[in-house]
Short mmCIF file of C-alpha atoms and ligand atoms in Angstrom, two decimals:
data_model
loop_
_atom_site.label_atom_id
_atom_site.label_comp_id
_atom_site.label_asym_id
_atom_site.label_seq_id
_atom_site.Cartn_x
_atom_site.Cartn_y
_atom_site.Cartn_z
CA MET A 162 0.00 0.00 0.00
CA ASP A 163 1.16 3.55 -0.74
CA ILE A 164 0.86 4.85 2.81
CA HIS A 165 2.80 1.85 4.07
CA GLN A 166 5.61 2.50 1.58
CA SER A 167 5.83 6.21 2.37
CA ILE A 168 5.96 5.49 6.12
CA LYS A 169 8.67 2.91 5.48
CA ASP A 170 10.66 5.40 3.37
CA ARG A 171 10.61 7.94 6.13
CA GLY A 172 11.89 5.34 8.58
CA ILE A 173 9.07 5.84 11.06
CA LEU A 174 7.72 2.29 10.85
CA THR A 175 9.62 1.53 14.06
CA ASN A 176 7.36 4.06 15.80
CA VAL A 177 4.91 1.92 17.77
CA VAL A 178 1.99 4.33 17.33
CA VAL A 179 2.40 4.57 13.57
CA ALA A 180 2.86 0.81 13.15
CA SER A 181 -0.21 0.06 15.30
CA ALA A 182 -2.33 2.45 13.23
CA LEU A 183 -1.14 0.72 10.09
CA ILE A 184 -2.00 -2.72 11.52
CA ASP A 185 -5.44 -1.40 12.35
CA MET A 186 -5.84 -0.11 8.80
CA TYR A 187 -4.84 -3.45 7.25
CA ALA A 188 -7.15 -5.32 9.62
CA LYS A 189 -10.08 -3.06 8.72
CA CYS A 190 -9.43 -3.81 5.03
CA GLY A 191 -9.45 -7.53 5.86
CA SER A 192 -5.73 -7.99 5.02
CA MET A 193 -4.86 -9.93 8.16
CA HIS A 194 -1.84 -11.49 6.54
CA LYS A 195 -0.26 -8.06 5.92
CA ALA A 196 -1.23 -6.93 9.40
CA ARG A 197 0.46 -9.96 10.95
CA GLU A 198 3.61 -9.48 8.91
CA LEU A 199 3.91 -5.91 10.10
CA PHE A 200 3.07 -6.89 13.68
CA ASP A 201 5.69 -9.66 13.79
CA GLY A 202 8.29 -7.23 12.47
CA MET A 203 7.68 -4.65 15.20
CA PRO A 204 10.72 -4.30 17.46
CA GLN A 205 8.47 -3.39 20.37
CA LYS A 206 4.75 -3.83 20.83
CA ASP A 207 2.43 -2.09 23.24
CA VAL A 208 -1.14 -2.82 24.31
CA VAL A 209 -2.48 -0.82 21.34
CA SER A 210 -0.64 -2.94 18.78
CA TRP A 211 -1.76 -6.17 20.46
CA ASN A 212 -5.34 -4.88 20.54
CA ALA A 213 -5.24 -3.98 16.85
CA MET A 214 -4.24 -7.58 16.04
CA ILE A 215 -6.81 -9.16 18.37
CA ALA A 216 -9.65 -6.94 17.17
CA GLY A 217 -8.59 -7.54 13.55
CA TYR A 218 -8.79 -11.31 13.93
CA ALA A 219 -12.08 -11.14 15.83
CA GLN A 220 -13.75 -8.79 13.34
CA ASN A 221 -12.57 -10.79 10.35
CA GLY A 222 -14.12 -13.96 11.73
CA HIS A 223 -10.91 -15.63 12.97
CA ALA A 224 -12.05 -16.17 16.56
CA GLU A 225 -9.51 -18.92 17.19
CA LYS A 226 -6.59 -16.72 16.10
CA ALA A 227 -7.92 -13.85 18.20
CA LEU A 228 -7.87 -16.10 21.27
CA GLU A 229 -4.39 -17.35 20.44
CA THR A 230 -3.08 -13.78 20.09
CA PHE A 231 -4.77 -12.79 23.34
CA LYS A 232 -2.84 -15.57 25.09
CA GLN A 233 0.43 -14.54 23.42
CA MET A 234 -0.15 -10.99 24.59
CA GLN A 235 -0.31 -12.11 28.20
CA SER A 236 2.70 -14.40 27.81
CA ALA A 237 4.58 -11.36 26.53
CA GLY A 238 3.77 -9.65 29.80
CA VAL A 239 1.32 -7.09 28.38
CA MET A 240 -1.77 -6.57 30.56
CA PRO A 241 -5.02 -6.63 28.55
CA ASP A 242 -7.09 -3.45 28.86
CA ILE A 243 -10.77 -2.64 28.33
CA ALA A 244 -10.44 -2.63 24.53
CA ALA A 245 -8.74 -6.05 24.56
CA PHE A 246 -11.53 -7.57 26.68
CA ALA A 247 -14.21 -5.96 24.53
CA SER A 248 -12.68 -7.66 21.44
CA ILE A 249 -11.89 -11.04 22.92
CA LEU A 250 -15.20 -11.77 24.65
CA PRO A 251 -17.24 -11.84 21.40
CA ALA A 252 -14.59 -14.19 19.98
CA CYS A 253 -15.16 -16.59 22.93
CA ALA A 254 -18.90 -16.27 22.39
CA LYS A 255 -18.48 -17.19 18.75
CA MET A 256 -16.47 -20.29 19.59
CA GLY A 257 -18.88 -21.24 22.39
CA ASP A 258 -15.71 -21.49 24.45
CA THR A 259 -16.61 -21.23 28.14
CA VAL A 260 -13.29 -22.59 29.36
CA GLN A 261 -11.38 -19.70 27.81
CA GLY A 262 -14.24 -17.41 28.75
CA LEU A 263 -13.94 -18.38 32.41
CA GLY A 264 -10.23 -17.55 32.38
CA ILE A 265 -10.98 -14.17 30.85
CA HIS A 266 -13.73 -13.59 33.40
CA GLN A 267 -11.20 -14.13 36.19
CA ARG A 268 -8.76 -11.66 34.64
CA ILE A 269 -11.52 -9.07 34.39
CA MET A 270 -12.34 -9.50 38.06
CA GLU A 271 -8.67 -9.37 39.06
CA GLY A 272 -8.18 -6.23 37.00
CA GLY A 273 -11.23 -4.59 38.60
CA LEU A 274 -12.74 -4.02 35.15
CA PHE A 275 -16.20 -5.42 35.88
CA SER A 276 -17.31 -1.92 36.84
CA ASN A 277 -16.84 -0.94 33.19
CA VAL A 278 -20.25 -1.26 31.59
CA VAL A 279 -18.91 -2.24 28.14
CA VAL A 280 -16.72 -5.03 29.54
CA ALA A 281 -19.43 -6.29 31.90
CA THR A 282 -21.98 -6.33 29.08
CA ALA A 283 -19.58 -8.21 26.78
CA LEU A 284 -19.08 -10.75 29.58
CA ILE A 285 -22.82 -11.25 30.01
CA ASP A 286 -23.22 -11.59 26.26
CA MET A 287 -20.42 -14.18 26.17
CA TYR A 288 -22.02 -16.35 28.88
CA ALA A 289 -25.45 -16.06 27.25
CA LYS A 290 -24.09 -17.01 23.83
CA CYS A 291 -22.28 -19.98 25.35
CA GLY A 292 -25.60 -21.19 26.78
CA SER A 293 -24.77 -20.35 30.42
CA ILE A 294 -27.78 -18.11 30.84
CA ASP A 295 -27.95 -18.43 34.63
CA LYS A 296 -24.36 -17.22 34.91
CA ALA A 297 -25.19 -14.31 32.60
CA ARG A 298 -28.12 -13.34 34.82
CA GLU A 299 -26.07 -13.62 37.99
CA LEU A 300 -23.55 -11.13 36.57
CA PHE A 301 -26.28 -8.88 35.21
CA ASP A 302 -27.79 -8.61 38.69
CA LYS A 303 -24.37 -7.71 40.10
CA MET A 304 -23.68 -4.90 37.62
CA PRO A 305 -23.09 -1.63 39.44
CA GLN A 306 -24.64 0.28 36.54
CA ARG A 307 -26.48 -0.76 33.41
CA ARG A 308 -26.99 0.81 30.04
CA VAL A 309 -29.47 -0.10 27.36
CA ILE A 310 -26.81 -2.37 25.75
CA SER A 311 -26.65 -4.40 28.97
CA TRP A 312 -30.43 -4.87 29.06
CA ASN A 313 -30.39 -5.81 25.37
CA ALA A 314 -27.67 -8.44 25.94
CA MET A 315 -29.82 -10.03 28.64
CA ILE A 316 -33.05 -9.95 26.59
CA ALA A 317 -31.25 -11.43 23.57
CA GLY A 318 -29.61 -14.04 25.79
CA TYR A 319 -32.93 -15.23 27.18
CA ALA A 320 -34.47 -15.22 23.69
CA GLN A 321 -31.68 -17.25 22.08
CA ASN A 322 -31.72 -19.74 24.92
CA GLY A 323 -35.45 -20.30 24.55
CA PHE A 324 -36.56 -18.54 27.75
CA SER A 325 -38.96 -16.12 26.10
CA ASN A 326 -41.00 -15.38 29.20
CA ASP A 327 -37.85 -14.34 31.04
CA ALA A 328 -36.96 -12.12 28.07
CA ILE A 329 -40.34 -10.41 28.45
CA LYS A 330 -39.86 -10.03 32.21
CA ILE A 331 -36.46 -8.36 31.69
CA PHE A 332 -37.86 -6.09 29.00
CA GLU A 333 -40.62 -4.92 31.35
CA LEU A 334 -38.10 -4.51 34.17
CA MET A 335 -36.00 -2.31 31.92
CA LYS A 336 -38.98 -0.07 31.18
CA HIS A 337 -39.78 0.20 34.90
CA SER A 338 -36.16 1.02 35.69
CA GLY A 339 -36.52 4.11 33.53
CA THR A 340 -34.30 2.90 30.68
CA TYR A 341 -35.76 3.58 27.26
CA PRO A 342 -35.82 0.56 24.94
CA ASP A 343 -34.02 1.26 21.65
CA ILE A 344 -34.33 -0.21 18.18
CA ILE A 345 -32.25 -3.26 19.20
CA SER A 346 -34.31 -3.89 22.34
CA PHE A 347 -37.34 -4.29 20.10
CA SER A 348 -35.48 -6.65 17.74
CA CYS A 349 -34.59 -8.78 20.77
CA ILE A 350 -38.06 -8.86 22.26
CA LEU A 351 -39.75 -9.65 18.93
CA PHE A 352 -37.19 -12.40 18.37
CA ALA A 353 -38.12 -13.79 21.80
CA CYS A 354 -41.84 -13.72 20.95
CA SER A 355 -41.32 -15.33 17.55
CA HIS A 356 -39.27 -18.15 19.03
CA ALA A 357 -41.97 -19.09 21.48
CA GLY A 358 -44.97 -18.45 19.24
CA LEU A 359 -46.22 -15.64 21.51
CA VAL A 360 -48.40 -14.02 18.82
CA ASP A 361 -50.41 -11.60 20.99
CA GLU A 362 -47.39 -10.36 22.90
CA GLY A 363 -45.35 -9.96 19.70
CA CYS A 364 -48.08 -7.95 17.98
CA THR A 365 -48.45 -5.73 21.04
CA TYR A 366 -44.71 -4.97 21.15
CA PHE A 367 -44.61 -4.38 17.41
CA ASN A 368 -47.38 -1.77 17.63
CA HIS A 369 -45.94 -0.33 20.81
CA MET A 370 -42.65 0.28 19.09
CA SER A 371 -43.87 2.86 16.59
CA ASN A 372 -46.85 4.18 18.57
CA SER A 373 -45.25 4.71 21.98
CA TYR A 374 -41.55 4.97 21.16
CA CYS A 375 -41.60 6.47 17.65
CA ILE A 376 -39.20 3.81 16.37
CA THR A 377 -39.68 2.92 12.71
CA PRO A 378 -39.48 -0.85 12.24
CA THR A 379 -36.58 -2.12 10.11
CA VAL A 380 -36.25 -5.31 8.08
CA ASP A 381 -35.10 -7.14 11.23
CA HIS A 382 -38.35 -6.36 13.00
CA TYR A 383 -40.41 -7.38 9.99
CA VAL A 384 -38.55 -10.70 9.75
CA CYS A 385 -39.43 -11.44 13.39
CA MET A 386 -43.09 -10.59 12.76
CA VAL A 387 -43.26 -12.75 9.64
CA ASP A 388 -41.62 -15.60 11.51
CA LEU A 389 -44.00 -15.17 14.44
CA LEU A 390 -47.22 -15.02 12.42
CA ALA A 391 -46.32 -17.59 9.78
CA ARG A 392 -44.93 -20.20 12.13
CA ALA A 393 -48.01 -19.90 14.28
CA GLY A 394 -49.94 -20.95 11.18
CA TYR A 395 -51.45 -17.65 10.01
CA LEU A 396 -50.05 -18.05 6.51
CA GLU A 397 -52.60 -16.01 4.53
CA HIS A 398 -52.53 -13.25 7.12
CA THR A 399 -48.70 -13.19 6.93
CA LEU A 400 -48.79 -12.98 3.16
CA ASN A 401 -50.95 -9.85 3.44
CA PHE A 402 -48.58 -8.48 6.05
CA ILE A 403 -45.57 -8.99 3.73
CA ILE A 404 -47.33 -7.36 0.78
CA LYS A 405 -48.20 -4.31 2.90
CA MET A 406 -44.71 -3.94 4.39
CA PRO A 407 -43.28 -0.47 3.76
CA VAL A 408 -39.75 -1.90 3.45
CA LYS A 409 -38.88 -3.65 0.22
CA SER A 410 -39.78 -7.29 0.65
CA VAL A 411 -36.33 -8.72 0.92
CA VAL A 412 -35.06 -12.25 0.45
CA VAL A 413 -34.78 -12.99 4.17
CA VAL A 414 -38.48 -12.20 4.74
CA TRP A 415 -39.60 -14.57 2.00
CA MET A 416 -37.15 -17.22 3.12
CA CYS A 417 -38.66 -17.08 6.56
CA PHE A 418 -42.13 -17.42 5.04
CA LEU A 419 -41.01 -20.41 2.96
CA GLY A 420 -39.79 -22.12 6.12
CA ALA A 421 -43.25 -21.68 7.64
CA CYS A 422 -44.89 -23.06 4.48
CA ARG A 423 -42.82 -26.20 4.95
CA LEU A 424 -43.68 -26.39 8.64
CA HIS A 425 -47.39 -26.21 7.85
CA MET A 426 -47.08 -28.35 4.73
CA ASN A 427 -48.68 -25.75 2.50
CA LEU A 428 -47.67 -26.95 -0.95
CA GLY A 429 -49.35 -24.16 -2.93
CA LEU A 430 -47.91 -21.22 -1.02
CA GLY A 431 -44.57 -23.02 -0.73
CA VAL A 432 -44.19 -23.43 -4.48
CA PHE A 433 -45.32 -19.82 -5.03
CA THR A 434 -42.72 -18.49 -2.57
CA ALA A 435 -39.91 -20.70 -3.86
CA THR A 436 -40.57 -19.51 -7.42
CA LEU A 437 -40.35 -15.93 -6.22
CA LEU A 438 -37.10 -16.65 -4.39
CA PHE A 439 -35.54 -18.33 -7.43
CA ASP A 440 -35.87 -14.93 -9.10
CA LEU A 441 -34.71 -12.86 -6.14
CA ASP A 442 -31.77 -15.00 -5.08
CA PRO A 443 -31.11 -17.83 -7.55
CA LYS A 444 -27.97 -19.06 -5.76
CA SER A 445 -29.51 -19.69 -2.33
CA THR A 446 -29.21 -23.35 -1.36
CA ALA A 447 -31.90 -23.05 1.30
CA THR A 448 -34.68 -22.37 -1.23
CA TYR A 449 -33.96 -25.59 -3.12
CA VAL A 450 -33.65 -27.64 0.04
CA LEU A 451 -36.89 -26.27 1.52
CA LEU A 452 -38.80 -26.77 -1.72
CA SER A 453 -37.51 -30.31 -2.05
CA ASN A 454 -38.61 -31.03 1.53
CA ILE A 455 -42.05 -29.55 0.87
CA TYR A 456 -42.48 -31.85 -2.14
CA ALA A 457 -41.11 -34.84 -0.21
CA GLU A 458 -43.58 -34.35 2.62
CA ALA A 459 -46.42 -34.19 0.11
CA GLY A 460 -45.11 -37.44 -1.39
CA ARG A 461 -44.41 -35.74 -4.72
CA TRP A 462 -41.23 -37.67 -5.46
CA GLY A 463 -41.13 -36.70 -9.15
CA GLU A 464 -40.89 -33.04 -8.17
CA VAL A 465 -38.26 -33.85 -5.54
CA GLN A 466 -36.11 -35.33 -8.32
CA MET A 467 -36.80 -32.27 -10.46
CA VAL A 468 -35.53 -29.90 -7.73
CA ARG A 469 -32.43 -32.05 -7.21
CA ARG A 470 -31.73 -31.98 -10.95
CA LEU A 471 -32.19 -28.21 -10.97
CA MET A 472 -29.65 -27.88 -8.15
CA LYS A 473 -27.17 -30.02 -10.03
CA ASP A 474 -27.65 -28.12 -13.29
CA ARG A 475 -27.18 -24.79 -11.57
CA GLY A 476 -24.15 -25.98 -9.62
CA ILE A 477 -25.75 -25.46 -6.20
CA LYS A 478 -24.31 -27.46 -3.33
CA LYS A 479 -25.65 -28.09 0.14
CA ILE A 480 -23.57 -26.92 3.07
CA PRO A 481 -22.28 -29.98 4.90
CA GLY A 482 -23.38 -30.15 8.53
CA CYS A 483 -20.79 -30.19 11.27
CA SER A 484 -20.76 -29.94 15.05
CA TRP A 485 -18.05 -29.18 17.53
CA ILE A 486 -17.46 -29.77 21.20
CA GLU A 487 -14.69 -28.92 23.59
CA GLY A 488 -12.89 -31.63 25.51
CA HIS A 489 -9.43 -31.96 27.05
CA LYS A 490 -8.71 -28.30 26.18
CA LYS A 491 -9.21 -28.96 22.48
CA VAL A 492 -12.08 -28.41 20.08
CA HIS A 493 -13.29 -31.61 18.40
CA VAL A 494 -15.11 -31.24 15.10
CA PHE A 495 -17.43 -33.88 13.67
CA GLY A 496 -18.97 -34.13 10.22
CA VAL A 497 -21.93 -36.33 9.30
CA GLY A 498 -21.01 -40.04 9.54
CA ASP A 499 -17.49 -38.93 10.49
CA ARG A 500 -15.06 -41.73 11.27
CA SER A 501 -11.87 -39.72 11.49
CA HIS A 502 -11.79 -39.13 15.26
CA PRO A 503 -9.31 -41.25 17.28
CA GLN A 504 -12.20 -42.36 19.54
CA THR A 505 -14.45 -43.32 16.61
CA GLN A 506 -14.99 -46.89 17.71
CA GLU A 507 -16.01 -45.94 21.24
CA ILE A 508 -18.27 -43.16 19.92
CA TYR A 509 -20.20 -45.45 17.57
CA GLU A 510 -20.47 -48.14 20.24
CA LYS A 511 -21.86 -45.57 22.64
CA LEU A 512 -24.45 -44.46 20.06
CA GLU A 513 -25.50 -48.05 19.39
CA LYS A 514 -25.91 -48.69 23.09
CA LEU A 515 -27.94 -45.50 23.50
CA ASP A 516 -30.05 -46.38 20.45
CA TRP A 517 -30.96 -49.68 22.09
CA GLU A 518 -31.88 -47.99 25.37
CA MET A 519 -33.90 -45.35 23.53
CA LYS A 520 -35.90 -47.97 21.67
CA LYS A 521 -36.66 -49.64 25.00
CA ALA A 522 -37.91 -46.25 26.21
CA GLY A 523 -40.25 -45.85 23.23
CA TYR A 524 -38.18 -44.07 20.58
CA PHE A 525 -38.67 -44.84 16.90
CA LEU A 526 -37.10 -43.26 13.83
CA ASP A 527 -39.82 -41.45 11.95
CA SER A 528 -38.68 -41.63 8.35
CA ARG A 529 -41.03 -38.82 7.36
CA HIS A 530 -39.30 -36.62 9.87
CA SER A 531 -35.89 -37.63 8.64
CA LEU A 532 -36.83 -35.77 5.46
CA ASN A 533 -38.11 -32.91 7.46
CA ASP A 534 -35.16 -30.79 8.41
CA VAL A 535 -34.42 -27.53 6.75
CA GLU A 536 -30.92 -27.98 5.46
CA LYS A 537 -30.74 -31.68 5.68
CA GLU A 538 -27.35 -33.21 6.03
CA GLU A 539 -26.62 -35.57 3.20
CA LYS A 540 -28.70 -38.69 2.75
CA GLU A 541 -31.40 -40.16 4.97
CA LEU A 542 -29.07 -43.09 5.54
CA PHE A 543 -26.89 -40.88 7.67
CA VAL A 544 -29.63 -39.56 9.90
CA CYS A 545 -28.46 -41.91 12.66
CA TYR A 546 -25.00 -40.41 12.56
CA HIS A 547 -25.64 -36.70 12.20
CA SER A 548 -22.72 -34.66 13.45
CA GLU A 549 -24.37 -33.49 16.69
CA LYS A 550 -25.02 -37.09 17.79
CA LEU A 551 -21.34 -37.92 17.33
CA ALA A 552 -20.34 -34.82 19.29
CA ILE A 553 -22.79 -35.68 22.10
CA ALA A 554 -21.47 -39.25 22.29
CA PHE A 555 -17.93 -37.85 22.49
CA GLY A 556 -19.06 -35.58 25.31
CA LEU A 557 -20.65 -38.45 27.23
CA LEU A 558 -17.45 -40.46 26.94
CA ASN A 559 -15.07 -37.67 27.91
CA MET A 560 -16.72 -35.05 30.07
CA PRO A 561 -16.76 -35.61 33.85
CA LEU A 562 -20.02 -37.00 35.22
CA GLY A 563 -22.56 -34.36 36.10
CA THR A 564 -21.16 -31.66 33.80
CA THR A 565 -23.28 -30.10 31.09
CA ILE A 566 -22.48 -31.20 27.56
CA ARG A 567 -22.24 -28.27 25.15
CA VAL A 568 -22.32 -28.76 21.42
CA VAL A 569 -22.32 -26.15 18.66
CA LYS A 570 -23.74 -26.96 15.21
CA ASN A 571 -23.46 -24.96 11.96
CA LEU A 572 -26.94 -25.84 10.63
CA ARG A 573 -30.32 -26.24 12.26
CA VAL A 574 -30.93 -29.34 14.33
CA CYS A 575 -33.17 -31.87 12.55
CA VAL A 576 -36.28 -33.41 14.09
CA ASP A 577 -34.69 -36.79 14.67
CA CYS A 578 -31.58 -35.39 16.38
CA HIS A 579 -33.84 -33.22 18.53
CA THR A 580 -35.92 -36.23 19.63
CA THR A 581 -32.83 -38.35 20.17
CA THR A 582 -31.16 -35.71 22.33
CA LYS A 583 -34.28 -35.43 24.48
CA PHE A 584 -34.18 -39.20 25.08
CA ILE A 585 -30.44 -39.18 25.77
CA SER A 586 -30.73 -36.35 28.31
CA LYS A 587 -33.20 -38.50 30.23
CA ILE A 588 -31.40 -41.85 29.88
CA VAL A 589 -28.06 -40.50 31.07
CA SER A 590 -29.51 -37.80 33.37
CA ARG A 591 -27.30 -35.13 31.87
CA GLU A 592 -28.03 -31.63 30.71
CA ILE A 593 -27.14 -31.19 27.05
CA VAL A 594 -26.99 -27.77 25.41
CA VAL A 595 -26.98 -27.60 21.62
CA ARG A 596 -26.48 -24.28 19.87
CA ASP A 597 -27.61 -24.59 16.28
CA ALA A 598 -27.58 -22.03 13.46
CA ASN A 599 -30.67 -20.44 14.85
CA ARG A 600 -30.91 -20.81 18.62
CA PHE A 601 -30.06 -22.77 21.75
CA HIS A 602 -31.67 -25.99 22.87
CA HIS A 603 -31.31 -26.88 26.54
CA PHE A 604 -32.14 -30.58 26.90
CA LYS A 605 -32.92 -31.80 30.41
CA GLN A 606 -34.76 -34.88 31.64
CA GLY A 607 -36.31 -35.61 28.27
CA GLN A 608 -37.49 -32.05 27.57
CA CYS A 609 -36.09 -29.18 25.52
CA SER A 610 -36.26 -25.50 26.43
CA CYS A 611 -37.56 -24.68 22.94
CA GLY A 612 -40.72 -26.65 23.71
CA ASP A 613 -40.24 -28.39 20.32
CA TYR A 614 -40.92 -25.07 18.61
CA TRP A 615 -37.89 -24.15 16.55
ZN1 ZN B 280 -30.00 -34.56 12.60
ZN1 ZN B 281 -35.13 -27.70 21.20
#
């Protein structure tokens, strides 16, 4: 880059302030490689240069590298400051990494930084995103002062973890405390309502938003409303709502509607919406997968083949499903039907044993449901070995008795894996938390926090 060259020519690259600013610039342009090169070449680094690297990795989606750099920073004897914690906590949240998160929590407490509202909020957000919602609440209650961002983190946390009524309680508490809800608070509360099918409450908040708070709804709010109304089964009503929306009806709104058409097995509206989406976003895998599932559920196998052919012709590939779990200070990743893990034999034996116990307890594989999931992983044949089941079996084999098993998955959990996990949580008396592409599922004693509504 020109600026880089001119700084180099003037011999001021050794100046820590200049070099850190340059690292920051590269990171903001997404050139992490260049940033690292410059960083490694710095004769001395201060907290600002370390922060620029950590924030760069975190913002460019390299959570693992951000964590690694954060550790290196401490090994180099540099004390992390507020900015470092504010960057690293979202990276932990992204990885679902509570072990690292706990270490960072301790450092925050030792450094007396919990009184900083930005750091404390990031900490709450991290625990909530890792599925430790009780821990998030405990910290929230201890906060010496709260801002609207802190309330929002707590509302969103409850919503994502499936505790919609608690999200509503916190929202009301915020209003009573004299804090004004902002545009994000309303996104969070509508998200909470849509996830639990709370139609009346959702509609009330939606109206409240513009009438009492003069906040104009954005696409985010409309998506929540469409999800809420359509999933509750009011398909025609939702269609009217979409048509009347003052924002341009965007892909995500229709995609959400298509999902609801599949849920309610409405072939006519489903085909109509998919056709519309093929025009709006011809490369989206989800449209093809949803349409193919809608046809499959209606037993229209000819059309299923047609959609599959269309996908092939247009070069559209499904995203392979994968799940990960932490164990022995390492992250273990599993694909569907994966046999690459060193403990493969034990894992499959465990699943077979569990399968036998589940059948004794009344479980059966519903083949209709195996076709049912939104972005189905590979073939039906593999439904028994979906990635999250392998990760759960790994957890059961390796995590100390009594601890919660936490799994993260890149796609949505399918119906069979959901049922299976409910059975497993009861058979082994363990709490299992699965974070999928959309939300958290807390499985306990045969039940899930989502109430089978996801
Ligand atoms: Zn599955
Ligand atoms: Zn669930």
